PDB file of C-alpha atoms in Angstrom:
ATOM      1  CA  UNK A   1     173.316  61.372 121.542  1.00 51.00           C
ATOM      2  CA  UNK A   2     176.885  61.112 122.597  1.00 61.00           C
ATOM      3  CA  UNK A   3     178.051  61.921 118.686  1.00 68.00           C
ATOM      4  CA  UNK A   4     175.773  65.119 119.173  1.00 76.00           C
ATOM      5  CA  UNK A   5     177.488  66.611 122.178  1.00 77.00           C
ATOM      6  CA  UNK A   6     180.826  65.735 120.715  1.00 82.00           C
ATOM      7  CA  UNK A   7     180.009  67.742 117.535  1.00 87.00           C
ATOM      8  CA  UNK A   8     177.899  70.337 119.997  1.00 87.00           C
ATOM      9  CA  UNK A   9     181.811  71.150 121.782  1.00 89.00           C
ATOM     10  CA  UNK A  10     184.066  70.671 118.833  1.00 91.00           C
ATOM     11  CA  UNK A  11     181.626  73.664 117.352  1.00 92.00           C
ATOM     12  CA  UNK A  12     181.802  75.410 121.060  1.00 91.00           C
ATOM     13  CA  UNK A  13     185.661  75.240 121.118  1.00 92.00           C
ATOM     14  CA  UNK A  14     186.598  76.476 117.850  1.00 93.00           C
ATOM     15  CA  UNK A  15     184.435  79.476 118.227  1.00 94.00           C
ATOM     16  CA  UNK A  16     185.579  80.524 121.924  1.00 93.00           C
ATOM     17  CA  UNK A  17     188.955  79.819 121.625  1.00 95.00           C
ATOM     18  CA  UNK A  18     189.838  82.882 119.924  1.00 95.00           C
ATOM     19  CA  UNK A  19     188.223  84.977 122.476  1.00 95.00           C
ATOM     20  CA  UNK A  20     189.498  82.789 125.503  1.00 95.00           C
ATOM     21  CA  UNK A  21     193.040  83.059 123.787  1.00 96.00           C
ATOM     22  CA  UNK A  22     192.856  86.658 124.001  1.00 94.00           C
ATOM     23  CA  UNK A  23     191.603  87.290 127.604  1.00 93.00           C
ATOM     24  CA  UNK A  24     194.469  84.576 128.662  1.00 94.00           C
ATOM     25  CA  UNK A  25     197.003  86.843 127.198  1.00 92.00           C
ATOM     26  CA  UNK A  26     196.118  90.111 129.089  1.00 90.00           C
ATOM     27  CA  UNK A  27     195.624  87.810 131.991  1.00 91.00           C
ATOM     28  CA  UNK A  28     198.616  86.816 131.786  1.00 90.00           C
ATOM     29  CA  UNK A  29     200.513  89.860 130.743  1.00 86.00           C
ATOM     30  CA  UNK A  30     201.434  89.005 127.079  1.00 87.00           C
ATOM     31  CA  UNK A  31     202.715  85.744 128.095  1.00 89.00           C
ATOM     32  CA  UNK A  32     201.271  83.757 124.622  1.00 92.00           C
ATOM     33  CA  UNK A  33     202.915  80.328 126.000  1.00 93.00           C
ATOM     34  CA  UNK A  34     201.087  80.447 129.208  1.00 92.00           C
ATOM     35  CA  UNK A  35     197.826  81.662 127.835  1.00 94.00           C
ATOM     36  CA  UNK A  36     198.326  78.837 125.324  1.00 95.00           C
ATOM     37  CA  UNK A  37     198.048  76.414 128.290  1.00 94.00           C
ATOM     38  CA  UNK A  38     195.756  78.205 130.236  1.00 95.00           C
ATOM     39  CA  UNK A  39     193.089  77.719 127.369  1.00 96.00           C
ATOM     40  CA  UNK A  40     193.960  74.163 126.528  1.00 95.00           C
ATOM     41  CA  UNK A  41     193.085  73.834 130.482  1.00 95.00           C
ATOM     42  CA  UNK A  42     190.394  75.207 130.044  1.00 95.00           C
ATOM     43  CA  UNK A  43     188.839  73.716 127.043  1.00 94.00           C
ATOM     44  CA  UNK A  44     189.143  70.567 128.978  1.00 93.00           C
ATOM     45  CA  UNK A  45     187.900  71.251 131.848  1.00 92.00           C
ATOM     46  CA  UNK A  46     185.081  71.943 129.875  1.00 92.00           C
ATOM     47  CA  UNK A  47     184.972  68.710 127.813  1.00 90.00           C
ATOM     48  CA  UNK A  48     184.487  67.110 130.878  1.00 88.00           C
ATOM     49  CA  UNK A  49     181.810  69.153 131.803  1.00 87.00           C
ATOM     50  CA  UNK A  50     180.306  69.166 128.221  1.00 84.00           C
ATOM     51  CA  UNK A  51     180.271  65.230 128.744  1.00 78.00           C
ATOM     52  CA  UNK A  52     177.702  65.659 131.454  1.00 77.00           C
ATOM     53  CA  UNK A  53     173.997  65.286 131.065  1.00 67.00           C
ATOM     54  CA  UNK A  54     173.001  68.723 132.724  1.00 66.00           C
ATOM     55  CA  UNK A  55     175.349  70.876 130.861  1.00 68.00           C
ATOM     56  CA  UNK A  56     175.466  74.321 131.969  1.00 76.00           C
ATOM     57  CA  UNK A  57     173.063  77.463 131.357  1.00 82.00           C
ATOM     58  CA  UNK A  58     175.937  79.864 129.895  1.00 87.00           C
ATOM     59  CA  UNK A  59     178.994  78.107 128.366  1.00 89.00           C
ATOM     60  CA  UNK A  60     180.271  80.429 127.305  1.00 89.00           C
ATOM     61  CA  UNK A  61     180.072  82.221 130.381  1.00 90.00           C
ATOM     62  CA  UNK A  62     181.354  79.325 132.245  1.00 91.00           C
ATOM     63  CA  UNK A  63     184.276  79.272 129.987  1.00 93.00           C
ATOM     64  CA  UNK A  64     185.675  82.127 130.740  1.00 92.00           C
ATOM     65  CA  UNK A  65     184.522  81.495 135.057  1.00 92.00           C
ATOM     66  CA  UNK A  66     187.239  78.441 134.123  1.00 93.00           C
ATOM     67  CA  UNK A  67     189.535  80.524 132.371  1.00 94.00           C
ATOM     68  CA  UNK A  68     189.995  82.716 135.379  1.00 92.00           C
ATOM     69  CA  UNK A  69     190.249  80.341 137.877  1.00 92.00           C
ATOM     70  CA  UNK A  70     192.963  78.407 135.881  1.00 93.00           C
ATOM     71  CA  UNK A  71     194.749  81.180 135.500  1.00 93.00           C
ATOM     72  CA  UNK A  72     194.444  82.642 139.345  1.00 89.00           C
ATOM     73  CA  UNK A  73     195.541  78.633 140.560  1.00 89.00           C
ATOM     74  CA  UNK A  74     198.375  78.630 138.256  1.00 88.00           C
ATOM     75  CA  UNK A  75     199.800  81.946 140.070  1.00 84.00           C
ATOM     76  CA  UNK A  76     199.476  80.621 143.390  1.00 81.00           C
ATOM     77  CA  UNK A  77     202.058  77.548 142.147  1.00 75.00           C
ATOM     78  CA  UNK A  78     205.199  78.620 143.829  1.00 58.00           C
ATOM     79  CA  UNK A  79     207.133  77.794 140.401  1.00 60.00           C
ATOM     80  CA  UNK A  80     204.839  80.795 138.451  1.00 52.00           C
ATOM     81  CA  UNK A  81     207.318  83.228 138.906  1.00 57.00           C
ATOM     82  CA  UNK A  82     209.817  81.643 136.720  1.00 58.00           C
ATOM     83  CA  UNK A  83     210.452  84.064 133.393  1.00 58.00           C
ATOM     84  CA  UNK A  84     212.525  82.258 130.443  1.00 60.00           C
ATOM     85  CA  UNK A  85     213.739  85.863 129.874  1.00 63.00           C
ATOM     86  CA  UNK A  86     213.018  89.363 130.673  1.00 67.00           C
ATOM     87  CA  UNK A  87     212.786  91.255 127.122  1.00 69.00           C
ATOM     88  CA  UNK A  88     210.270  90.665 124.325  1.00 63.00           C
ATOM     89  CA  UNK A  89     211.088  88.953 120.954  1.00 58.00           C
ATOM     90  CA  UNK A  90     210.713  91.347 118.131  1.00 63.00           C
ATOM     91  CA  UNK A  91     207.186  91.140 116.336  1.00 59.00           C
ATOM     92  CA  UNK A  92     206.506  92.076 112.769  1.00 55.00           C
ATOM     93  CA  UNK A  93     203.305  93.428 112.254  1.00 53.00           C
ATOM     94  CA  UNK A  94     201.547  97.008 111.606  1.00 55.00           C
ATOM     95  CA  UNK A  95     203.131  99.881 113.503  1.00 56.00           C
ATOM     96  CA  UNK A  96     199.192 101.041 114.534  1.00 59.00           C
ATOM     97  CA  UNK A  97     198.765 100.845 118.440  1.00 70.00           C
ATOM     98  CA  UNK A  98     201.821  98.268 119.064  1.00 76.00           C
ATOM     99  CA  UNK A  99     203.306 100.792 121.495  1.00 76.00           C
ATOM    100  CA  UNK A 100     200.375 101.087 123.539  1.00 76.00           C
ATOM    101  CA  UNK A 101     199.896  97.470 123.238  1.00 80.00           C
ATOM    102  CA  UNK A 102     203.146  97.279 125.076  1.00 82.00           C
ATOM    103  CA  UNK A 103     202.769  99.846 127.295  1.00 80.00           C
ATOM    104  CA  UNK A 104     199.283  98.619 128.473  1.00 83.00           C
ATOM    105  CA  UNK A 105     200.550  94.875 128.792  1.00 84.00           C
ATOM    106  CA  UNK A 106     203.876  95.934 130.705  1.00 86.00           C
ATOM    107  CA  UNK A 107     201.709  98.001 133.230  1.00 86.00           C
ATOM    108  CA  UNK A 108     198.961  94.726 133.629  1.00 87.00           C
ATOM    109  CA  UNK A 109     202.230  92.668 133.949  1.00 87.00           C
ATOM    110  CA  UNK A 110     202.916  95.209 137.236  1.00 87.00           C
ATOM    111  CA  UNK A 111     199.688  94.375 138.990  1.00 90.00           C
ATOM    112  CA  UNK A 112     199.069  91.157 141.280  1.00 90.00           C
ATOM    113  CA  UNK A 113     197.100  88.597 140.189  1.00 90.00           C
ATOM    114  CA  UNK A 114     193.836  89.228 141.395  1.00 91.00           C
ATOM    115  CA  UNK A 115     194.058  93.116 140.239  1.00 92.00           C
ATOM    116  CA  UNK A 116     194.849  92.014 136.662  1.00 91.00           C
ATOM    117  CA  UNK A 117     191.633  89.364 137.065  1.00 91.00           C
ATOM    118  CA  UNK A 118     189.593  91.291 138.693  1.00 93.00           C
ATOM    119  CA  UNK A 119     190.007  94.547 135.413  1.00 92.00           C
ATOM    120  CA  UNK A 120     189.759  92.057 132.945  1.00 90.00           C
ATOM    121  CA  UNK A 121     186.185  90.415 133.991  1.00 91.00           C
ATOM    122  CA  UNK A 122     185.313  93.874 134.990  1.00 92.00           C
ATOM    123  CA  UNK A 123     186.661  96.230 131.517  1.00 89.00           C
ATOM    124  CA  UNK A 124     187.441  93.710 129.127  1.00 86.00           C
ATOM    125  CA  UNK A 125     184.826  90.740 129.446  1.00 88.00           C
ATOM    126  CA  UNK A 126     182.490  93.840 131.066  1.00 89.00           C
ATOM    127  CA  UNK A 127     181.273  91.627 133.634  1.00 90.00           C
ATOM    128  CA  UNK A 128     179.352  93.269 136.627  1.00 92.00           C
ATOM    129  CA  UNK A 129     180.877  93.844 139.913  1.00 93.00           C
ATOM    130  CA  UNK A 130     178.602  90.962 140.983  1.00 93.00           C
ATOM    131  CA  UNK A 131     179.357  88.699 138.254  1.00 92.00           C
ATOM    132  CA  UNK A 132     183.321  89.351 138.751  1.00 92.00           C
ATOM    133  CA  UNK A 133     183.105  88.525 142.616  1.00 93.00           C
ATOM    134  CA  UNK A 134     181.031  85.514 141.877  1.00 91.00           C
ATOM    135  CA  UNK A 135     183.633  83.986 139.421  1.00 89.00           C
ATOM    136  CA  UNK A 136     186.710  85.396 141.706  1.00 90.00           C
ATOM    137  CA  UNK A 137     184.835  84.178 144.895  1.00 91.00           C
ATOM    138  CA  UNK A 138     185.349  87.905 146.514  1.00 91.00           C
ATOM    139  CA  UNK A 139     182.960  90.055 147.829  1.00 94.00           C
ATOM    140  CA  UNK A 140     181.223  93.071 145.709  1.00 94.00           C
ATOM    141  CA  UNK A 141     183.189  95.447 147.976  1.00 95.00           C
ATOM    142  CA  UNK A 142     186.363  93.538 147.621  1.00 94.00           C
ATOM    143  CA  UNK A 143     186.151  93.744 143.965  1.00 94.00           C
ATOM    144  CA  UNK A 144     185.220  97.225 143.760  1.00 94.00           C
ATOM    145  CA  UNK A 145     188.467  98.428 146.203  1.00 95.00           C
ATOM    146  CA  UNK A 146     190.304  96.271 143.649  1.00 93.00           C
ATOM    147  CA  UNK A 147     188.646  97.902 140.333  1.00 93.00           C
ATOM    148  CA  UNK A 148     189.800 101.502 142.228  1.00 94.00           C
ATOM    149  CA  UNK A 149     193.291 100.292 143.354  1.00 93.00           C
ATOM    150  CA  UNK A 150     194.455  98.631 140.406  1.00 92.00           C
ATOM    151  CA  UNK A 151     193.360 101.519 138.189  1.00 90.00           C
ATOM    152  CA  UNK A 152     194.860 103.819 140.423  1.00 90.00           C
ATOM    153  CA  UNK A 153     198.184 101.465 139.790  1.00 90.00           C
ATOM    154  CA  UNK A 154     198.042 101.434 135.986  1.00 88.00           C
ATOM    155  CA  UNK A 155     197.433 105.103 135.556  1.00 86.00           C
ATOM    156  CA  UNK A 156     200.734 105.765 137.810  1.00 87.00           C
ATOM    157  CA  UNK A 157     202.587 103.157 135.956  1.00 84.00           C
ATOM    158  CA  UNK A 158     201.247 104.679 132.895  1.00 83.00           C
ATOM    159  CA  UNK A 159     202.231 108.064 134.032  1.00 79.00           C
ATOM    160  CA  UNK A 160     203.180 110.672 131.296  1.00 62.00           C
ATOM    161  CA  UNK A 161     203.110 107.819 128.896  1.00 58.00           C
ATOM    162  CA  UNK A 162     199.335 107.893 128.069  1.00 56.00           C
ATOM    163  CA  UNK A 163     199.715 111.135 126.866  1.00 59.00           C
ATOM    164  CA  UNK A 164     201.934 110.285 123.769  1.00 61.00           C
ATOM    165  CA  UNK A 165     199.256 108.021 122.119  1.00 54.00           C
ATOM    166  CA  UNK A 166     196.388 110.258 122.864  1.00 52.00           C
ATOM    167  CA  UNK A 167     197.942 112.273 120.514  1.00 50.00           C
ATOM    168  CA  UNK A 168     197.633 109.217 117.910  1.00 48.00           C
TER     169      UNK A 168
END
């Protein structure tokens, strides 16, 4: 029984982790070390919970519940603020939407924690507003004043900029 549950999560984690990877990086505003960390937190937080008898419903679901939370305790650490350096490294790849990759990530980068959170279960997982304040432990209002004002945020950030690559 144990061997099963073992094999159950190794199959679990190496089909999520490609997803949870990516929702830790625009958590996280392009930061691929932290999100790195965030999801090895988070894959063993859910070990531990896989361990259990009464597993949960959803794990996937629960997974990325986890993610967040890891990732919204980690900013309230008074040490994560710290930045190695402000510039990114150059990246060889396709030309294609890198620009607006940037862009998008710099203006997420601008907005608190919760804000970033709170559009990424809402517009990138496309959670509810009740299934985003259950997993941020917020209101419905709270998270829909939060959906307004950090869109309101990234579309001033964004400014004129959003115009060049509509053009793309």
């Amino acid at each position: 029984m144990a061997g099963d549950r073992s094999a159950d999560y190794l199959e679990f984690a190496t089909t999520r982790t490609r997803h949870l990877y990516r929702t830790a990086c625009l958590l996280t505003g392009g930061d691929t070390h932290l999100a790195e960390d965030l999801v090895q937190e988070t894959l063993g937080r859910m070990y531990a919970v896989w361990r259990k008898p009464s597993r949960v419903d959803n794990p996937a679901a629960y997974a990325q519940t986890v993610l967040v939370r890891a990732f919204l305790s980690h900013q309230r650490r008074r040490s994560s603020g710290e930045r190695p350096t402000g510039t990114l490294p150059d990246i060889a790849g396709s030309e294609g939407d890198t620009a607006l990759r940037i862009a998008l990530l710099e203006a997420l980068r601008g907005l608190s924690a919760r804000d970033r959170a709170v559009l990424i279960l809402r517009y990138w997982e496309d959670r509810s507003i009740e299934q985003t304040a259950e997993v941020m432990r917020l209101s419905s209002t709270t998270v829909r004043k939060r959906s307004v004002r950090a869109l309101s945020r990234l579309r001033t950030q964004l400014g004129g900029s959003l115009s060049e690559f509509a053009g793309r």
